PDB file of C-alpha atoms in Angstrom:
ATOM      1  CA  MET B 205      90.517  80.512  83.295  1.00  0.00           C
ATOM      2  CA  ALA B 206      87.226  81.402  81.642  1.00  0.00           C
ATOM      3  CA  GLU B 207      85.412  84.422  83.037  1.00  0.00           C
ATOM      4  CA  ARG B 208      82.359  83.567  85.095  1.00  0.00           C
ATOM      5  CA  THR B 209      78.961  84.878  84.077  1.00  0.00           C
ATOM      6  CA  GLN B 210      75.949  85.361  86.328  1.00  0.00           C
ATOM      7  CA  GLN B 211      73.594  82.416  85.854  1.00  0.00           C
ATOM      8  CA  PHE B 212      71.037  83.014  88.612  1.00  0.00           C
ATOM      9  CA  THR B 213      68.908  85.822  90.077  1.00  0.00           C
ATOM     10  CA  TRP B 214      67.118  86.542  93.345  1.00  0.00           C
ATOM     11  CA  ARG B 215      64.230  84.442  92.024  1.00  0.00           C
ATOM     12  CA  SER B 216      66.392  81.327  91.619  1.00  0.00           C
ATOM     13  CA  THR B 217      65.832  78.455  94.018  1.00  0.00           C
ATOM     14  CA  ALA B 218      68.231  76.004  95.601  1.00  0.00           C
ATOM     15  CA  GLU B 219      66.991  73.375  93.159  1.00  0.00           C
ATOM     16  CA  ASP B 220      67.726  75.676  90.205  1.00  0.00           C
ATOM     17  CA  VAL B 221      71.268  76.126  91.473  1.00  0.00           C
ATOM     18  CA  LEU B 222      71.870  72.424  92.080  1.00  0.00           C
ATOM     19  CA  LYS B 223      70.401  71.154  88.816  1.00  0.00           C
ATOM     20  CA  ASP B 224      72.685  68.442  87.351  1.00  0.00           C
ATOM     21  CA  ILE B 225      75.130  68.685  90.293  1.00  0.00           C
ATOM     22  CA  ASP B 226      75.960  65.364  91.965  1.00  0.00           C
ATOM     23  CA  LEU B 227      77.282  65.710  95.507  1.00  0.00           C
ATOM     24  CA  THR B 228      77.817  62.016  96.146  1.00  0.00           C
ATOM     25  CA  GLY B 229      80.918  61.578  98.286  1.00  0.00           C
ATOM     26  CA  LYS B 230      80.662  65.035  99.858  1.00  0.00           C
ATOM     27  CA  THR B 231      79.912  65.527 103.557  1.00  0.00           C
ATOM     28  CA  ALA B 232      78.265  68.742 104.725  1.00  0.00           C
ATOM     29  CA  LEU B 233      77.884  69.953 108.297  1.00  0.00           C
ATOM     30  CA  ILE B 234      75.136  72.567 108.594  1.00  0.00           C
ATOM     31  CA  THR B 235      74.125  74.511 111.699  1.00  0.00           C
ATOM     32  CA  GLY B 236      70.533  75.595 112.207  1.00  0.00           C
ATOM     33  CA  THR B 237      68.525  73.330 109.914  1.00  0.00           C
ATOM     34  CA  ASN B 238      65.294  73.300 111.894  1.00  0.00           C
ATOM     35  CA  SER B 239      63.817  76.471 110.421  1.00  0.00           C
ATOM     36  CA  GLY B 240      63.988  78.821 107.474  1.00  0.00           C
ATOM     37  CA  ILE B 241      66.651  78.425 104.826  1.00  0.00           C
ATOM     38  CA  GLY B 242      68.464  75.841 106.928  1.00  0.00           C
ATOM     39  CA  ILE B 243      65.697  73.349 106.192  1.00  0.00           C
ATOM     40  CA  GLU B 244      66.017  73.834 102.450  1.00  0.00           C
ATOM     41  CA  THR B 245      69.816  73.905 102.564  1.00  0.00           C
ATOM     42  CA  ALA B 246      69.915  70.503 104.279  1.00  0.00           C
ATOM     43  CA  ARG B 247      67.155  69.061 102.125  1.00  0.00           C
ATOM     44  CA  SER B 248      68.530  70.181  98.766  1.00  0.00           C
ATOM     45  CA  LEU B 249      72.102  69.066  99.460  1.00  0.00           C
ATOM     46  CA  ALA B 250      70.921  65.670 100.718  1.00  0.00           C
ATOM     47  CA  LEU B 251      68.666  65.159  97.706  1.00  0.00           C
ATOM     48  CA  HIS B 252      71.676  65.766  95.473  1.00  0.00           C
ATOM     49  CA  GLY B 253      73.730  63.072  97.145  1.00  0.00           C
ATOM     50  CA  ALA B 254      75.622  64.805  99.944  1.00  0.00           C
ATOM     51  CA  HIS B 255      75.954  63.219 103.356  1.00  0.00           C
ATOM     52  CA  VAL B 256      74.313  65.914 105.469  1.00  0.00           C
ATOM     53  CA  VAL B 257      75.035  66.311 109.178  1.00  0.00           C
ATOM     54  CA  MET B 258      72.508  68.644 110.812  1.00  0.00           C
ATOM     55  CA  ALA B 259      73.828  70.434 113.903  1.00  0.00           C
ATOM     56  CA  ASN B 260      70.850  71.575 115.985  1.00  0.00           C
ATOM     57  CA  ARG B 261      69.544  72.058 119.507  1.00  0.00           C
ATOM     58  CA  ASN B 262      66.040  70.710 118.842  1.00  0.00           C
ATOM     59  CA  ILE B 263      66.570  66.995 118.230  1.00  0.00           C
ATOM     60  CA  PRO B 264      62.890  65.989 117.680  1.00  0.00           C
ATOM     61  CA  ALA B 265      62.582  68.671 114.956  1.00  0.00           C
ATOM     62  CA  SER B 266      65.831  67.431 113.424  1.00  0.00           C
ATOM     63  CA  GLU B 267      64.567  63.859 113.400  1.00  0.00           C
ATOM     64  CA  LYS B 268      61.367  65.003 111.714  1.00  0.00           C
ATOM     65  CA  LEU B 269      63.330  66.754 108.951  1.00  0.00           C
ATOM     66  CA  ARG B 270      65.636  63.756 108.545  1.00  0.00           C
ATOM     67  CA  ASP B 271      62.624  61.458 108.132  1.00  0.00           C
ATOM     68  CA  GLU B 272      61.036  63.811 105.580  1.00  0.00           C
ATOM     69  CA  ILE B 273      64.239  63.877 103.526  1.00  0.00           C
ATOM     70  CA  ILE B 274      64.553  60.087 103.619  1.00  0.00           C
ATOM     71  CA  ALA B 275      60.897  59.737 102.610  1.00  0.00           C
ATOM     72  CA  GLU B 276      61.729  61.835  99.548  1.00  0.00           C
ATOM     73  CA  LYS B 277      65.033  60.062  98.859  1.00  0.00           C
ATOM     74  CA  PRO B 278      65.239  56.669 100.605  1.00  0.00           C
ATOM     75  CA  ASP B 279      69.003  56.359 100.135  1.00  0.00           C
ATOM     76  CA  ALA B 280      69.720  59.854 101.500  1.00  0.00           C
ATOM     77  CA  LYS B 281      72.405  59.956 104.179  1.00  0.00           C
ATOM     78  CA  VAL B 282      71.415  62.309 106.987  1.00  0.00           C
ATOM     79  CA  ASP B 283      72.823  62.445 110.519  1.00  0.00           C
ATOM     80  CA  ILE B 284      72.095  64.661 113.509  1.00  0.00           C
ATOM     81  CA  LEU B 285      74.664  66.343 115.740  1.00  0.00           C
ATOM     82  CA  PRO B 286      73.323  67.852 118.986  1.00  0.00           C
ATOM     83  CA  ILE B 287      74.599  71.375 119.612  1.00  0.00           C
ATOM     84  CA  GLU B 288      73.562  74.384 121.676  1.00  0.00           C
ATOM     85  CA  LEU B 289      75.279  77.398 120.134  1.00  0.00           C
ATOM     86  CA  SER B 290      74.730  79.548 123.220  1.00  0.00           C
ATOM     87  CA  SER B 291      77.072  77.215 125.130  1.00  0.00           C
ATOM     88  CA  LEU B 292      80.740  76.943 124.177  1.00  0.00           C
ATOM     89  CA  LYS B 293      80.911  73.718 126.172  1.00  0.00           C
ATOM     90  CA  SER B 294      78.244  72.263 123.873  1.00  0.00           C
ATOM     91  CA  VAL B 295      80.053  73.545 120.763  1.00  0.00           C
ATOM     92  CA  LYS B 296      83.253  71.829 121.844  1.00  0.00           C
ATOM     93  CA  LYS B 297      81.417  68.591 122.608  1.00  0.00           C
ATOM     94  CA  ALA B 298      79.740  68.651 119.187  1.00  0.00           C
ATOM     95  CA  ALA B 299      83.048  69.188 117.382  1.00  0.00           C
ATOM     96  CA  GLU B 300      84.653  66.341 119.326  1.00  0.00           C
ATOM     97  CA  GLU B 301      81.732  64.076 118.489  1.00  0.00           C
ATOM     98  CA  TYR B 302      81.989  64.966 114.797  1.00  0.00           C
ATOM     99  CA  ILE B 303      85.710  64.197 114.748  1.00  0.00           C
ATOM    100  CA  ALA B 304      85.163  60.918 116.638  1.00  0.00           C
ATOM    101  CA  LYS B 305      82.746  59.776 113.921  1.00  0.00           C
ATOM    102  CA  GLY B 306      85.607  59.794 111.419  1.00  0.00           C
ATOM    103  CA  TRP B 307      83.581  61.710 108.852  1.00  0.00           C
ATOM    104  CA  PRO B 308      85.358  63.933 106.320  1.00  0.00           C
ATOM    105  CA  LEU B 309      84.252  67.572 106.113  1.00  0.00           C
ATOM    106  CA  HIS B 310      83.942  69.019 102.646  1.00  0.00           C
ATOM    107  CA  LEU B 311      81.280  71.659 103.348  1.00  0.00           C
ATOM    108  CA  LEU B 312      80.880  73.579 106.598  1.00  0.00           C
ATOM    109  CA  ILE B 313      77.790  75.784 106.417  1.00  0.00           C
ATOM    110  CA  LEU B 314      77.401  78.212 109.309  1.00  0.00           C
ATOM    111  CA  ASN B 315      73.732  78.958 108.836  1.00  0.00           C
ATOM    112  CA  ALA B 316      72.266  79.279 112.332  1.00  0.00           C
ATOM    113  CA  GLY B 317      71.542  82.748 113.607  1.00  0.00           C
ATOM    114  CA  VAL B 318      69.286  84.719 115.914  1.00  0.00           C
ATOM    115  CA  ALA B 319      68.206  88.344 115.841  1.00  0.00           C
ATOM    116  CA  LYS B 320      66.857  88.321 119.382  1.00  0.00           C
ATOM    117  CA  PRO B 321      67.656  85.251 121.477  1.00  0.00           C
ATOM    118  CA  LEU B 322      65.306  84.074 124.191  1.00  0.00           C
ATOM    119  CA  VAL B 323      67.917  85.110 126.768  1.00  0.00           C
ATOM    120  CA  ASP B 324      70.031  88.273 126.842  1.00  0.00           C
ATOM    121  CA  SER B 325      73.291  86.678 127.984  1.00  0.00           C
ATOM    122  CA  THR B 326      74.947  83.264 127.755  1.00  0.00           C
ATOM    123  CA  GLU B 327      76.560  81.037 130.356  1.00  0.00           C
ATOM    124  CA  ASP B 328      79.895  82.187 128.926  1.00  0.00           C
ATOM    125  CA  ASP B 329      79.185  85.806 129.917  1.00  0.00           C
ATOM    126  CA  LEU B 330      78.559  87.166 126.445  1.00  0.00           C
ATOM    127  CA  GLU B 331      75.683  89.093 124.899  1.00  0.00           C
ATOM    128  CA  ALA B 332      73.676  86.279 123.352  1.00  0.00           C
ATOM    129  CA  THR B 333      73.352  87.505 119.754  1.00  0.00           C
ATOM    130  CA  TYR B 334      77.113  88.000 119.477  1.00  0.00           C
ATOM    131  CA  ALA B 335      77.749  84.685 121.237  1.00  0.00           C
ATOM    132  CA  VAL B 336      75.522  82.594 118.967  1.00  0.00           C
ATOM    133  CA  ASN B 337      76.055  84.331 115.641  1.00  0.00           C
ATOM    134  CA  HIS B 338      79.815  84.859 115.858  1.00  0.00           C
ATOM    135  CA  VAL B 339      81.703  83.295 118.770  1.00  0.00           C
ATOM    136  CA  ALA B 340      80.091  79.837 118.607  1.00  0.00           C
ATOM    137  CA  HIS B 341      80.608  79.563 114.854  1.00  0.00           C
ATOM    138  CA  PHE B 342      84.176  80.855 115.098  1.00  0.00           C
ATOM    139  CA  TYR B 343      84.909  78.216 117.759  1.00  0.00           C
ATOM    140  CA  LEU B 344      83.248  75.403 115.796  1.00  0.00           C
ATOM    141  CA  THR B 345      85.265  76.348 112.716  1.00  0.00           C
ATOM    142  CA  GLN B 346      88.523  76.478 114.649  1.00  0.00           C
ATOM    143  CA  LEU B 347      87.907  73.060 116.156  1.00  0.00           C
ATOM    144  CA  LEU B 348      87.057  71.550 112.763  1.00  0.00           C
ATOM    145  CA  LEU B 349      89.634  73.423 110.667  1.00  0.00           C
ATOM    146  CA  PRO B 350      92.125  70.508 110.683  1.00  0.00           C
ATOM    147  CA  LYS B 351      89.335  68.277 109.340  1.00  0.00           C
ATOM    148  CA  LEU B 352      88.498  70.831 106.635  1.00  0.00           C
ATOM    149  CA  LYS B 353      92.135  70.966 105.572  1.00  0.00           C
ATOM    150  CA  GLN B 354      92.400  67.182 105.635  1.00  0.00           C
ATOM    151  CA  SER B 355      89.295  66.940 103.424  1.00  0.00           C
ATOM    152  CA  ALA B 356      90.430  69.626 100.943  1.00  0.00           C
ATOM    153  CA  PRO B 357      89.258  70.878  98.565  1.00  0.00           C
ATOM    154  CA  SER B 358      86.645  72.034 101.066  1.00  0.00           C
ATOM    155  CA  ARG B 359      84.407  75.033 101.547  1.00  0.00           C
ATOM    156  CA  VAL B 360      83.115  77.159 104.413  1.00  0.00           C
ATOM    157  CA  VAL B 361      79.920  79.124 103.791  1.00  0.00           C
ATOM    158  CA  ILE B 362      79.003  81.737 106.383  1.00  0.00           C
ATOM    159  CA  VAL B 363      75.491  83.147 106.316  1.00  0.00           C
ATOM    160  CA  SER B 364      75.641  86.852 107.144  1.00  0.00           C
ATOM    161  CA  SER B 365      73.220  89.614 106.163  1.00  0.00           C
ATOM    162  CA  GLU B 366      72.993  92.857 104.257  1.00  0.00           C
ATOM    163  CA  LEU B 367      72.455  94.379 107.696  1.00  0.00           C
ATOM    164  CA  HIS B 368      76.192  94.047 108.326  1.00  0.00           C
ATOM    165  CA  SER B 369      76.309  97.515 106.747  1.00  0.00           C
ATOM    166  CA  SER B 370      73.879  98.975 109.316  1.00  0.00           C
ATOM    167  CA  THR B 371      76.135  99.071 112.376  1.00  0.00           C
ATOM    168  CA  LYS B 372      76.558 102.880 112.230  1.00  0.00           C
ATOM    169  CA  ILE B 373      80.143 102.373 113.376  1.00  0.00           C
ATOM    170  CA  ASP B 374      82.282 105.408 112.573  1.00  0.00           C
ATOM    171  CA  VAL B 375      85.017 104.139 110.253  1.00  0.00           C
ATOM    172  CA  SER B 376      87.397 106.741 111.656  1.00  0.00           C
ATOM    173  CA  LEU B 377      87.328 105.196 115.134  1.00  0.00           C
ATOM    174  CA  PRO B 378      90.458 103.380 116.331  1.00  0.00           C
ATOM    175  CA  VAL B 379      90.349  99.617 115.747  1.00  0.00           C
ATOM    176  CA  ALA B 380      90.189  98.948 119.483  1.00  0.00           C
ATOM    177  CA  GLU B 381      87.054 101.077 119.784  1.00  0.00           C
ATOM    178  CA  LYS B 382      85.415  99.268 116.894  1.00  0.00           C
ATOM    179  CA  ILE B 383      86.168  95.910 118.511  1.00  0.00           C
ATOM    180  CA  LYS B 384      84.651  97.075 121.790  1.00  0.00           C
ATOM    181  CA  ILE B 385      81.434  97.930 119.967  1.00  0.00           C
ATOM    182  CA  LEU B 386      81.340  94.668 118.002  1.00  0.00           C
ATOM    183  CA  THR B 387      81.936  92.335 120.943  1.00  0.00           C
ATOM    184  CA  PRO B 388      79.351  93.071 123.678  1.00  0.00           C
ATOM    185  CA  VAL B 389      79.625  91.207 126.956  1.00  0.00           C
ATOM    186  CA  ALA B 390      76.868  89.876 129.198  1.00  0.00           C
ATOM    187  CA  GLY B 391      74.621  92.579 130.575  1.00  0.00           C
ATOM    188  CA  THR B 392      75.017  94.953 127.634  1.00  0.00           C
ATOM    189  CA  LYS B 393      71.588  96.481 126.946  1.00  0.00           C
ATOM    190  CA  GLU B 394      72.283  99.301 124.526  1.00  0.00           C
ATOM    191  CA  PRO B 395      72.008 100.135 121.667  1.00  0.00           C
ATOM    192  CA  GLY B 396      69.553  97.234 121.407  1.00  0.00           C
ATOM    193  CA  MET B 397      68.399  94.182 119.489  1.00  0.00           C
ATOM    194  CA  PHE B 398      68.797  95.271 115.876  1.00  0.00           C
ATOM    195  CA  SER B 399      72.194  96.881 116.482  1.00  0.00           C
ATOM    196  CA  PHE B 400      73.463  93.731 118.198  1.00  0.00           C
ATOM    197  CA  TYR B 401      72.295  91.726 115.189  1.00  0.00           C
ATOM    198  CA  ALA B 402      74.024  94.083 112.744  1.00  0.00           C
ATOM    199  CA  TYR B 403      77.232  93.908 114.799  1.00  0.00           C
ATOM    200  CA  SER B 404      77.152  90.103 114.736  1.00  0.00           C
ATOM    201  CA  LYS B 405      76.592  90.046 110.983  1.00  0.00           C
ATOM    202  CA  LEU B 406      79.592  92.329 110.433  1.00  0.00           C
ATOM    203  CA  CYS B 407      81.564  89.952 112.642  1.00  0.00           C
ATOM    204  CA  ASN B 408      80.522  87.143 110.268  1.00  0.00           C
ATOM    205  CA  VAL B 409      81.906  89.052 107.293  1.00  0.00           C
ATOM    206  CA  LEU B 410      85.147  90.025 109.046  1.00  0.00           C
ATOM    207  CA  PHE B 411      85.633  86.429 110.197  1.00  0.00           C
ATOM    208  CA  ALA B 412      85.020  85.082 106.685  1.00  0.00           C
ATOM    209  CA  PHE B 413      87.599  87.337 105.079  1.00  0.00           C
ATOM    210  CA  ALA B 414      90.182  86.624 107.787  1.00  0.00           C
ATOM    211  CA  LEU B 415      89.562  82.879 107.507  1.00  0.00           C
ATOM    212  CA  HIS B 416      90.075  83.111 103.758  1.00  0.00           C
ATOM    213  CA  ARG B 417      93.471  84.724 104.243  1.00  0.00           C
ATOM    214  CA  LYS B 418      94.494  82.067 106.757  1.00  0.00           C
ATOM    215  CA  ALA B 419      93.058  78.885 105.228  1.00  0.00           C
ATOM    216  CA  HIS B 420      92.664  79.309 101.468  1.00  0.00           C
ATOM    217  CA  GLN B 421      96.230  78.235 100.726  1.00  0.00           C
ATOM    218  CA  SER B 422      95.432  74.957 102.510  1.00  0.00           C
ATOM    219  CA  GLY B 423      92.609  74.192 100.087  1.00  0.00           C
ATOM    220  CA  VAL B 424      89.734  75.710 102.096  1.00  0.00           C
ATOM    221  CA  ASN B 425      87.529  78.146 100.176  1.00  0.00           C
ATOM    222  CA  VAL B 426      85.516  80.658 102.203  1.00  0.00           C
ATOM    223  CA  TYR B 427      82.328  82.458 101.166  1.00  0.00           C
ATOM    224  CA  VAL B 428      80.074  84.824 103.091  1.00  0.00           C
ATOM    225  CA  VAL B 429      76.509  85.338 101.890  1.00  0.00           C
ATOM    226  CA  HIS B 430      73.448  87.536 102.245  1.00  0.00           C
ATOM    227  CA  PRO B 431      70.480  85.213 101.595  1.00  0.00           C
ATOM    228  CA  GLY B 432      67.917  87.950 101.075  1.00  0.00           C
ATOM    229  CA  VAL B 433      64.994  88.685 103.376  1.00  0.00           C
ATOM    230  CA  ILE B 434      63.184  85.486 104.283  1.00  0.00           C
ATOM    231  CA  LYS B 435      60.268  84.978 106.646  1.00  0.00           C
ATOM    232  CA  THR B 436      61.897  82.712 109.220  1.00  0.00           C
ATOM    233  CA  GLY B 437      62.044  82.151 112.967  1.00  0.00           C
ATOM    234  CA  LEU B 438      65.047  84.467 113.136  1.00  0.00           C
ATOM    235  CA  VAL B 439      63.249  87.095 115.200  1.00  0.00           C
ATOM    236  CA  ARG B 440      61.681  84.731 117.727  1.00  0.00           C
ATOM    237  CA  GLY B 441      61.528  86.462 121.066  1.00  0.00           C
ATOM    238  CA  SER B 442      61.681  89.926 119.472  1.00  0.00           C
ATOM    239  CA  GLY B 443      58.178  90.846 120.615  1.00  0.00           C
ATOM    240  CA  PHE B 444      55.842  93.368 119.060  1.00  0.00           C
ATOM    241  CA  LEU B 445      58.383  95.084 116.767  1.00  0.00           C
ATOM    242  CA  GLY B 446      59.442  91.779 115.266  1.00  0.00           C
ATOM    243  CA  LYS B 447      55.829  90.839 114.568  1.00  0.00           C
ATOM    244  CA  VAL B 448      55.202  94.223 112.913  1.00  0.00           C
ATOM    245  CA  PHE B 449      58.297  93.748 110.730  1.00  0.00           C
ATOM    246  CA  GLN B 450      57.151  90.292 109.647  1.00  0.00           C
ATOM    247  CA  PHE B 451      53.602  91.461 108.900  1.00  0.00           C
ATOM    248  CA  PHE B 452      54.502  94.483 106.770  1.00  0.00           C
ATOM    249  CA  GLY B 453      57.538  92.829 105.220  1.00  0.00           C
ATOM    250  CA  THR B 454      55.639  89.792 103.947  1.00  0.00           C
ATOM    251  CA  PRO B 455      55.257  91.002 100.309  1.00  0.00           C
ATOM    252  CA  PHE B 456      59.027  91.411 100.060  1.00  0.00           C
ATOM    253  CA  PHE B 457      60.069  88.108 101.624  1.00  0.00           C
ATOM    254  CA  ARG B 458      61.683  85.377  99.572  1.00  0.00           C
ATOM    255  CA  SER B 459      60.669  81.750  99.905  1.00  0.00           C
ATOM    256  CA  ILE B 460      63.066  79.519 101.799  1.00  0.00           C
ATOM    257  CA  GLU B 461      63.831  77.781  98.489  1.00  0.00           C
ATOM    258  CA  GLN B 462      64.983  81.123  97.067  1.00  0.00           C
ATOM    259  CA  GLY B 463      66.699  82.130 100.287  1.00  0.00           C
ATOM    260  CA  ALA B 464      68.821  78.968 100.330  1.00  0.00           C
ATOM    261  CA  ALA B 465      69.979  79.408  96.738  1.00  0.00           C
ATOM    262  CA  THR B 466      73.044  81.562  97.411  1.00  0.00           C
ATOM    263  CA  THR B 467      74.191  79.290 100.235  1.00  0.00           C
ATOM    264  CA  VAL B 468      74.038  76.131  98.145  1.00  0.00           C
ATOM    265  CA  TYR B 469      75.531  77.953  95.156  1.00  0.00           C
ATOM    266  CA  CYS B 470      78.602  78.770  97.211  1.00  0.00           C
ATOM    267  CA  ALA B 471      78.671  75.286  98.714  1.00  0.00           C
ATOM    268  CA  ALA B 472      78.361  73.311  95.528  1.00  0.00           C
ATOM    269  CA  ASP B 473      78.809  75.149  92.233  1.00  0.00           C
ATOM    270  CA  PRO B 474      81.885  73.843  90.366  1.00  0.00           C
ATOM    271  CA  GLU B 475      82.540  77.291  88.883  1.00  0.00           C
ATOM    272  CA  LEU B 476      83.549  78.524  92.338  1.00  0.00           C
ATOM    273  CA  ALA B 477      86.353  76.007  92.765  1.00  0.00           C
ATOM    274  CA  ASN B 478      88.940  78.780  92.480  1.00  0.00           C
ATOM    275  CA  VAL B 479      86.922  81.565  94.126  1.00  0.00           C
ATOM    276  CA  SER B 480      87.291  82.405  97.809  1.00  0.00           C
ATOM    277  CA  GLY B 481      87.123  85.340 100.184  1.00  0.00           C
ATOM    278  CA  LYS B 482      84.127  86.982  98.516  1.00  0.00           C
ATOM    279  CA  TYR B 483      80.731  88.305  99.622  1.00  0.00           C
ATOM    280  CA  PHE B 484      77.788  86.841  97.686  1.00  0.00           C
ATOM    281  CA  GLU B 485      74.223  87.981  97.160  1.00  0.00           C
ATOM    282  CA  ASN B 486      71.766  86.589  94.585  1.00  0.00           C
ATOM    283  CA  CYS B 487      74.345  83.906  93.711  1.00  0.00           C
ATOM    284  CA  TRP B 488      76.827  86.558  92.640  1.00  0.00           C
ATOM    285  CA  ASP B 489      79.831  88.333  94.097  1.00  0.00           C
ATOM    286  CA  ASP B 490      79.899  91.862  92.691  1.00  0.00           C
ATOM    287  CA  GLU B 491      79.926  93.058  96.339  1.00  0.00           C
ATOM    288  CA  LYS B 492      77.894  96.162  95.499  1.00  0.00           C
ATOM    289  CA  LYS B 493      76.271  96.092  98.934  1.00  0.00           C
ATOM    290  CA  LEU B 494      79.345  95.118 100.920  1.00  0.00           C
ATOM    291  CA  GLN B 495      80.417  97.836 103.346  1.00  0.00           C
ATOM    292  CA  LYS B 496      84.005  97.669 102.219  1.00  0.00           C
ATOM    293  CA  SER B 497      85.281 100.450 104.490  1.00  0.00           C
ATOM    294  CA  LEU B 498      84.766  98.156 107.486  1.00  0.00           C
ATOM    295  CA  ALA B 499      84.521  94.676 105.999  1.00  0.00           C
ATOM    296  CA  ARG B 500      87.740  94.887 103.961  1.00  0.00           C
ATOM    297  CA  ASP B 501      89.746  96.430 106.807  1.00  0.00           C
ATOM    298  CA  GLU B 502      92.339  93.709 107.448  1.00  0.00           C
ATOM    299  CA  ALA B 503      93.441  95.324 110.701  1.00  0.00           C
ATOM    300  CA  LEU B 504      89.841  95.075 111.949  1.00  0.00           C
ATOM    301  CA  GLN B 505      89.560  91.489 110.688  1.00  0.00           C
ATOM    302  CA  ASP B 506      92.730  90.516 112.525  1.00  0.00           C
ATOM    303  CA  ALA B 507      91.722  92.360 115.680  1.00  0.00           C
ATOM    304  CA  LEU B 508      88.380  90.535 115.836  1.00  0.00           C
ATOM    305  CA  TRP B 509      90.155  87.231 115.212  1.00  0.00           C
ATOM    306  CA  LYS B 510      92.627  87.927 118.021  1.00  0.00           C
ATOM    307  CA  HIS B 511      89.909  89.124 120.402  1.00  0.00           C
ATOM    308  CA  THR B 512      87.811  85.995 119.795  1.00  0.00           C
ATOM    309  CA  GLU B 513      90.788  83.658 120.089  1.00  0.00           C
ATOM    310  CA  GLU B 514      91.842  85.239 123.370  1.00  0.00           C
ATOM    311  CA  PHE B 515      88.346  84.830 124.783  1.00  0.00           C
ATOM    312  CA  LEU B 516      88.278  81.175 123.715  1.00  0.00           C
ATOM    313  CA  ARG B 517      91.687  80.525 125.260  1.00  0.00           C
ATOM    314  CA  LYS B 518      90.365  81.855 128.565  1.00  0.00           C
ATOM    315  CA  PHE B 519      87.292  79.665 128.200  1.00  0.00           C
ATOM    316  CA  GLU B 520      89.378  76.558 127.550  1.00  0.00           C
ATOM    317  CA  SER B 521      91.823  77.254 130.367  1.00  0.00           C
ATOM    318  CA  SER B 522      88.922  77.708 132.794  1.00  0.00           C
ATOM    319  CA  LYS B 523      87.641  74.224 131.937  1.00  0.00           C
ATOM    320  CA  MET B 524      90.953  72.444 132.461  1.00  0.00           C
TER     321      MET B 524
END
């Protein structure tokens, strides 16, 4: 197998990455396409022939984006799947609806994320950032994993963040203590918004690497990405500090076209057909900024997997 070479940089856009790639016959399910890089991820994949299913809470905004895509490409195939990621009941309903449609699933892109949700806790008794960014996406993936395997070769792209390395978790702590920190329950107030976000982004990375070990042999490739710093609605509800961050950070923000590049690279580039279980930034996987001491800890990966599964089993049994 020929050695890969880096073709793109942080300046590359989703369109640069997808040039000459035809995704006709591929179906992509994407969460969080109503703002930020999710918009461009959905748009660019649809314009290159993929059947795009947008999983969102805000249906009018989704319909507006669908209509804009179709205006640009009249034969584009775009569907909308209602989902509220702060509700596991809604996640389950969305997965069941997707399966009932009979669609294949070649690309699952877990893009949605919040840094400070509008509520502190969810109806499932979890801290909301952890619930939306990790638990909901874990559950959606588990429910759709048989479809991913059936549609193989398939890919899962999980949007994390460089901030996964900012948890300040002592690597010498026992695994159980690390899990307690990473999985806050409803009512947890400290250490605060940005720490909760960092915890959830490390959960994304741990989940990605564990999923790779469990699903890659079944034809499912898994990638976890840092999209760069993009001016999005991610910090809605974060108040004064979030506004200050956006104001002073503006010169360093990427456009959404640049921010979506690494996601669509992992979703669509043919050179990655045999690559899985890697952390990508700037369309490349040298993992220089991956916090390997935590992220590559398989015991921690497995413990988070087990903890999340056990919570979901309790959720499902309570609904029977």
